[in-house]
Amino acid sequence: MAFELGSVVSKLQMVSTSDHASVVSMNLFVALLCACIVLGHLLEENRWMNESITALLIGVCTGIVILMFSGGKSSHILVFSEDLFFIYLLPPIIFNAGFQVKKKQFFVNFMTIMLFGAIGTLISCTIITLGATQIFKKLDVGPLELGDYLAIGAIFAATDSVCTLQVLNQDDTPLLYSLVFGEGVVNDATSVVLFNAIQNFDLNHIDPSIAVHFLGNFLYLFITSTMLGVLVNVFLPPIISCMDHPDSDDICLLSAYIIKKLYIGRHSTDREVALMMLMAYLSYMLAELCYLSGILTVFFCGIVMSHYTWHNVTESSRITTKHSFATLSFVFEIFIFLYVGMDALDIEKWKFVSDSPGTSVATSSVLLGLILLARAAFVFPLSFLSNLAKKSSSEKISFREQVIIWWAGLMRGAVSMALAYNQFTMSGHTSLRSNAIMITSTITVVLFSTVVFGLMTKPLIRLLLPHSPNKGSSIITITTDSSPSKSVTVPLLAQESEADIDGGIHRPSSIRALFSTPTHTVHRLWRKFDDSFMRPVFGGRGFVPVEPGSPSERNGHQWR
Amino acid sequence: MAFELGSVVSKLQMVSTSDHASVVSMNLFVALLCACIVLGHLLEENRWMNESITALLIGVCTGIVILMFSGGKSSHILVFSEDLFFIYLLPPIIFNAGFQVKKKQFFVNFMTIMLFGAIGTLISCTIITLGATQIFKKLDVGPLELGDYLAIGAIFAATDSVCTLQVLNQDDTPLLYSLVFGEGVVNDATSVVLFNAIQNFDLNHIDPSIAVHFLGNFLYLFITSTMLGVLVNVFLPPIISCMDHPDSDDICLLSAYIIKKLYIGRHSTDREVALMMLMAYLSYMLAELCYLSGILTVFFCGIVMSHYTWHNVTESSRITTKHSFATLSFVFEIFIFLYVGMDALDIEKWKFVSDSPGTSVATSSVLLGLILLARAAFVFPLSFLSNLAKKSSSEKISFREQVIIWWAGLMRGAVSMALAYNQFTMSGHTSLRSNAIMITSTITVVLFSTVVFGLMTKPLIRLLLPHSPNKGSSIITITTDSSPSKSVTVPLLAQESEADIDGGIHRPSSIRALFSTPTHTVHRLWRKFDDSFMRPVFGGRGFVPVEPGSPSERNGHQWR
């Protein structure tokens, strides 16, 4: 192994000018990805590890080995590029999260998620900025401007959705998953607004109208991003439906009509899958083009696509999309952690701080402390507020759950790295000592929070919610109150398909739940609208005939 | 449309320094890809068009529109990069071709394919080189060295496998498809050896030992590349099998044993699919790393994977891999043609030839003529040789089929473009007039051959083989002789599954075929070895239980 790597490294140096270097690095990278997948599989049942930590550690180890063999010259084979991350790797991951998310759980908790994602991020950002301003001046970090401090706040207030996906399990803890992951998605919209605000507003003349301006911007961004994600889907189902069933009459939008008239051939799974992938990607890129939140757009695109479009395509397309989106997202997640791990050891970045290691350690510690404090400062008060609005105590977020929400959102990952690179290397003055310290501190925070906080999350959940790993039982069952609202305590999955099979007619248990939990009303109204208008037009479960004996019928639970 | 593009272009110019430019170009590109897919679907039944021509034309039109809106400054949004083509786009296409190829047809015609791919390419290269040397001197092209002429021969002797995939249909004309596409794959190995030979050998001292050296190199490259593609698969099935069936005992290689002992968790479709994709990609990259023919390696990797590994994985993995490989390949093929189309209009390249358009047109015409002549010079004699070795006249390649083989391999595509860029811009002297002329001539040849020759291929097949579009009937049925070898005339698909269901015991019709067609013996021996040794160890059809009522049983023909 060591010998092989040595020869690879020497080869790399030999041919570093030609394009053979990229072949070598791709080889190493793909081999490492395979290793991560196999190792991650073997460690799956481990109490502590998860795939992201495995990949991160493998990345760091590889970095060390390369550093040793190249004689301390270079450790990273691929240079971290924001483009690669934001244009290619992130969209499939977030799209898949939207595609596979338990929609009901997400929309029932919508207000809480918005509260955490928008207000929470603002609180977090403010506390980190204020804290950094006060403490960094005493630490001799170097000359940082007000804009830099605000950027630090925004960088470290950005929850990493990818980390959350790795740490929390949607089947074991659906409520916590939807809250923390949903917060991460909304958080992105807030971060975009924050970053724009920081770069556009005149920071020397702060007046109260900025708050109004800011709120307006946020609402505009949130609504337009969501609508864009939904709109992309409006064009897709008619096209695909017409490819499949050229003689069906119930799908009659204008575009559908035109294509239906032109239609000649047979349907094709490959075309359907390709169109679904490309349209989802297009939604992300369109959002980025219009300076909206691509993450929010592609997330809602995933939700809508799995709700309508997915039911219109052929069965093999359904199986293929389901698994290929999941596979893509799975590989890209591992890729990102491997990448961050390998990039962390880059010797260039550590050169400037080697003369004052104390300052770097102190900065990282201060930032970690601020992150812990800032997250605590909004999770507990906002959970209290959210609980106030809920009547049934079974719906309230228990204190133990609040602790897990606080802890599970502490990890900082590739998003923070990318934002830090953007802010502190943008004007080309990485040579400034303060900027170099901020970059290395960010790397330290990312590595420490992912590995240490990540390792402790699984045991923490096991400790605080001893019964949660029983698959299929909602987290809420373990709260002390034995509420009659069965609809919340049964696995959400079963409940969703129940309602679908009934075709909108709710069973007694659901009606009981309706009376005891009035906050469900918004979701119920949407349901009605969906059943009577949206699904007949755009297609969806129950409005596309299910072939008897097909896998989607037999293994229905598997594809949900 | 025009308005939108105009604003896109102006935006592009405005922010061309930031990474927003890549967002804009990705948007345009993804939207164009979607348009190509929908248009290609609509034009599917058209007599003349195919998807590659549609994409190429859309690319050229987009290039013209951008050229107009940017005021003649720039037409291409993405710069053609060899890395992008050879490292990312080509491997999935060739892998998928191997994965979906009708293996029996390929191996039965193996000797003919080798003849065409190796000897044919050499003949073709020699004729083009000699022709170019003689004619270009009279055309005032500029100073070209002997190495350049040899490179021109190699560039234009390279059949484009991707074009072949688009023009010939595996179901309609299996023999022609396997011959022309197989030739293209073997051709790549020959081209690699040729290019290396041209760059390494001392061209001033040509002696007969070079021929021996060359032959040795070719055989070494062919065998090692093939073995690498097969070897990658040896490690894969045990890993996957152990993930799936940890308690099965029939798979007992060392690696399998280790993993089996370590095995804990449940199987995962996502991991299986990810591993299959990554291992296939790794085979290509390893081949490139060792300066072998990546195309040959990944092609055989696809063949072996579909023969063994594919039968070991779960059913949803099988459906997912089948369709996601096909989708990826489909999208990438369109991507390449769109790309070539958009790149062709790049104004930089045409600047140097604008003062002497006559020379450029003459060069292109000469090259096209040489390609036509060189291909005719090896297809007809080698077909004659191949026919001599065959006893049954039903197996011989008829003259009409020879004409189609000649015509269908005339198209030059992205491979030629990439090789031309490599040769004529490598030393950074694109400013040389002769190099500029060679680049533009290559573009002209690629555009002309793909569009004109491509458009005429479908009608030509219809004209020469009037019955071929009947799905499932082999091309050989239309030859005059009514041979008793039913096994060749029945659809290959049915025959293959027949033999599989019998578990190696051949039915009367197959035995008859055996006596009348002794050239099948190699394939039959392999079959025996496969049934008695390979498949029990590595898994394969018949050695993995088929779930009753599963889609792979019900729609068996669909996944073959």
PDB file of N, CA, C and O in Angstrom, chain A residues 520-544:
ATOM      1  N   HIS A 520     -52.931  20.728  12.577  1.00  0.00           N
ATOM      2  CA  HIS A 520     -52.851  19.958  11.343  1.00  0.00           C
ATOM      3  C   HIS A 520     -53.726  20.522  10.231  1.00  0.00           C
ATOM      4  O   HIS A 520     -53.690  20.027   9.122  1.00  0.00           O
ATOM      5  N   THR A 521     -54.522  21.540  10.562  1.00  0.00           N
ATOM      6  CA  THR A 521     -55.534  21.997   9.625  1.00  0.00           C
ATOM      7  C   THR A 521     -54.960  22.441   8.286  1.00  0.00           C
ATOM      8  O   THR A 521     -55.493  22.098   7.234  1.00  0.00           O
ATOM      9  N   VAL A 522     -53.847  23.181   8.344  1.00  0.00           N
ATOM     10  CA  VAL A 522     -53.250  23.672   7.107  1.00  0.00           C
ATOM     11  C   VAL A 522     -52.893  22.498   6.203  1.00  0.00           C
ATOM     12  O   VAL A 522     -53.175  22.479   5.010  1.00  0.00           O
ATOM     13  N   HIS A 523     -52.300  21.504   6.820  1.00  0.00           N
ATOM     14  CA  HIS A 523     -51.892  20.344   6.057  1.00  0.00           C
ATOM     15  C   HIS A 523     -53.098  19.620   5.469  1.00  0.00           C
ATOM     16  O   HIS A 523     -53.071  19.140   4.342  1.00  0.00           O
ATOM     17  N   ARG A 524     -54.219  19.585   6.250  1.00  0.00           N
ATOM     18  CA  ARG A 524     -55.413  18.891   5.789  1.00  0.00           C
ATOM     19  C   ARG A 524     -56.058  19.619   4.606  1.00  0.00           C
ATOM     20  O   ARG A 524     -56.520  19.010   3.646  1.00  0.00           O
ATOM     21  N   LEU A 525     -56.081  20.947   4.712  1.00  0.00           N
ATOM     22  CA  LEU A 525     -56.647  21.759   3.622  1.00  0.00           C
ATOM     23  C   LEU A 525     -55.862  21.530   2.344  1.00  0.00           C
ATOM     24  O   LEU A 525     -56.417  21.357   1.262  1.00  0.00           O
ATOM     25  N   TRP A 526     -54.544  21.541   2.478  1.00  0.00           N
ATOM     26  CA  TRP A 526     -53.681  21.298   1.330  1.00  0.00           C
ATOM     27  C   TRP A 526     -53.982  19.944   0.717  1.00  0.00           C
ATOM     28  O   TRP A 526     -54.085  19.800  -0.503  1.00  0.00           O
ATOM     29  N   ARG A 527     -54.159  18.964   1.594  1.00  0.00           N
ATOM     30  CA  ARG A 527     -54.462  17.601   1.196  1.00  0.00           C
ATOM     31  C   ARG A 527     -55.704  17.548   0.307  1.00  0.00           C
ATOM     32  O   ARG A 527     -55.736  16.888  -0.721  1.00  0.00           O
ATOM     33  N   LYS A 528     -56.742  18.271   0.781  1.00  0.00           N
ATOM     34  CA  LYS A 528     -58.011  18.311   0.052  1.00  0.00           C
ATOM     35  C   LYS A 528     -57.796  18.907  -1.340  1.00  0.00           C
ATOM     36  O   LYS A 528     -58.253  18.371  -2.351  1.00  0.00           O
ATOM     37  N   PHE A 529     -57.110  20.051  -1.363  1.00  0.00           N
ATOM     38  CA  PHE A 529     -56.818  20.747  -2.610  1.00  0.00           C
ATOM     39  C   PHE A 529     -56.010  19.828  -3.539  1.00  0.00           C
ATOM     40  O   PHE A 529     -56.278  19.720  -4.741  1.00  0.00           O
ATOM     41  N   ASP A 530     -55.061  19.146  -2.937  1.00  0.00           N
ATOM     42  CA  ASP A 530     -54.193  18.237  -3.689  1.00  0.00           C
ATOM     43  C   ASP A 530     -55.011  17.125  -4.333  1.00  0.00           C
ATOM     44  O   ASP A 530     -54.883  16.851  -5.530  1.00  0.00           O
ATOM     45  N   ASP A 531     -55.898  16.518  -3.523  1.00  0.00           N
ATOM     46  CA  ASP A 531     -56.667  15.387  -4.030  1.00  0.00           C
ATOM     47  C   ASP A 531     -57.656  15.790  -5.111  1.00  0.00           C
ATOM     48  O   ASP A 531     -57.867  15.066  -6.075  1.00  0.00           O
ATOM     49  N   SER A 532     -58.280  16.976  -4.920  1.00  0.00           N
ATOM     50  CA  SER A 532     -59.358  17.324  -5.834  1.00  0.00           C
ATOM     51  C   SER A 532     -58.878  18.087  -7.059  1.00  0.00           C
ATOM     52  O   SER A 532     -59.523  18.074  -8.089  1.00  0.00           O
ATOM     53  N   PHE A 533     -57.733  18.751  -6.959  1.00  0.00           N
ATOM     54  CA  PHE A 533     -57.302  19.540  -8.113  1.00  0.00           C
ATOM     55  C   PHE A 533     -55.924  19.141  -8.648  1.00  0.00           C
ATOM     56  O   PHE A 533     -55.763  18.793  -9.811  1.00  0.00           O
ATOM     57  N   MET A 534     -54.920  19.190  -7.782  1.00  0.00           N
ATOM     58  CA  MET A 534     -53.541  19.035  -8.249  1.00  0.00           C
ATOM     59  C   MET A 534     -53.282  17.660  -8.856  1.00  0.00           C
ATOM     60  O   MET A 534     -52.767  17.555  -9.968  1.00  0.00           O
ATOM     61  N   ARG A 535     -53.632  16.601  -8.116  1.00  0.00           N
ATOM     62  CA  ARG A 535     -53.261  15.276  -8.595  1.00  0.00           C
ATOM     63  C   ARG A 535     -54.001  14.841  -9.855  1.00  0.00           C
ATOM     64  O   ARG A 535     -53.397  14.203 -10.717  1.00  0.00           O
ATOM     65  N   PRO A 536     -55.289  15.183  -9.984  1.00  0.00           N
ATOM     66  CA  PRO A 536     -55.928  14.825 -11.254  1.00  0.00           C
ATOM     67  C   PRO A 536     -55.257  15.485 -12.454  1.00  0.00           C
ATOM     68  O   PRO A 536     -55.208  14.915 -13.544  1.00  0.00           O
ATOM     69  N   VAL A 537     -54.731  16.713 -12.256  1.00  0.00           N
ATOM     70  CA  VAL A 537     -54.105  17.414 -13.383  1.00  0.00           C
ATOM     71  C   VAL A 537     -52.675  16.938 -13.619  1.00  0.00           C
ATOM     72  O   VAL A 537     -52.284  16.593 -14.729  1.00  0.00           O
ATOM     73  N   PHE A 538     -51.891  16.916 -12.535  1.00  0.00           N
ATOM     74  CA  PHE A 538     -50.474  16.629 -12.709  1.00  0.00           C
ATOM     75  C   PHE A 538     -50.125  15.159 -12.486  1.00  0.00           C
ATOM     76  O   PHE A 538     -48.985  14.770 -12.638  1.00  0.00           O
ATOM     77  N   GLY A 539     -51.111  14.373 -12.084  1.00  0.00           N
ATOM     78  CA  GLY A 539     -50.810  12.970 -11.812  1.00  0.00           C
ATOM     79  C   GLY A 539     -50.229  12.830 -10.434  1.00  0.00           C
ATOM     80  O   GLY A 539     -49.723  13.793  -9.848  1.00  0.00           O
ATOM     81  N   GLY A 540     -50.291  11.648  -9.880  1.00  0.00           N
ATOM     82  CA  GLY A 540     -49.784  11.424  -8.536  1.00  0.00           C
ATOM     83  C   GLY A 540     -50.342  10.121  -8.063  1.00  0.00           C
ATOM     84  O   GLY A 540     -51.077   9.450  -8.795  1.00  0.00           O
ATOM     85  N   ARG A 541     -49.991   9.748  -6.828  1.00  0.00           N
ATOM     86  CA  ARG A 541     -50.433   8.445  -6.373  1.00  0.00           C
ATOM     87  C   ARG A 541     -51.948   8.357  -6.384  1.00  0.00           C
ATOM     88  O   ARG A 541     -52.643   9.271  -5.985  1.00  0.00           O
ATOM     89  N   GLY A 542     -52.493   7.278  -6.862  1.00  0.00           N
ATOM     90  CA  GLY A 542     -53.937   7.085  -6.892  1.00  0.00           C
ATOM     91  C   GLY A 542     -54.540   7.539  -8.207  1.00  0.00           C
ATOM     92  O   GLY A 542     -55.656   7.169  -8.532  1.00  0.00           O
ATOM     93  N   PHE A 543     -53.805   8.344  -8.976  1.00  0.00           N
ATOM     94  CA  PHE A 543     -54.331   8.807 -10.253  1.00  0.00           C
ATOM     95  C   PHE A 543     -53.576   8.223 -11.438  1.00  0.00           C
ATOM     96  O   PHE A 543     -53.784   8.590 -12.564  1.00  0.00           O
ATOM     97  N   VAL A 544     -52.689   7.309 -11.134  1.00  0.00           N
ATOM     98  CA  VAL A 544     -52.001   6.570 -12.170  1.00  0.00           C
ATOM     99  C   VAL A 544     -52.264   5.097 -11.884  1.00  0.00           C
ATOM    100  O   VAL A 544     -52.043   4.652 -10.772  1.00  0.00           O
TER     101      VAL A 544
END
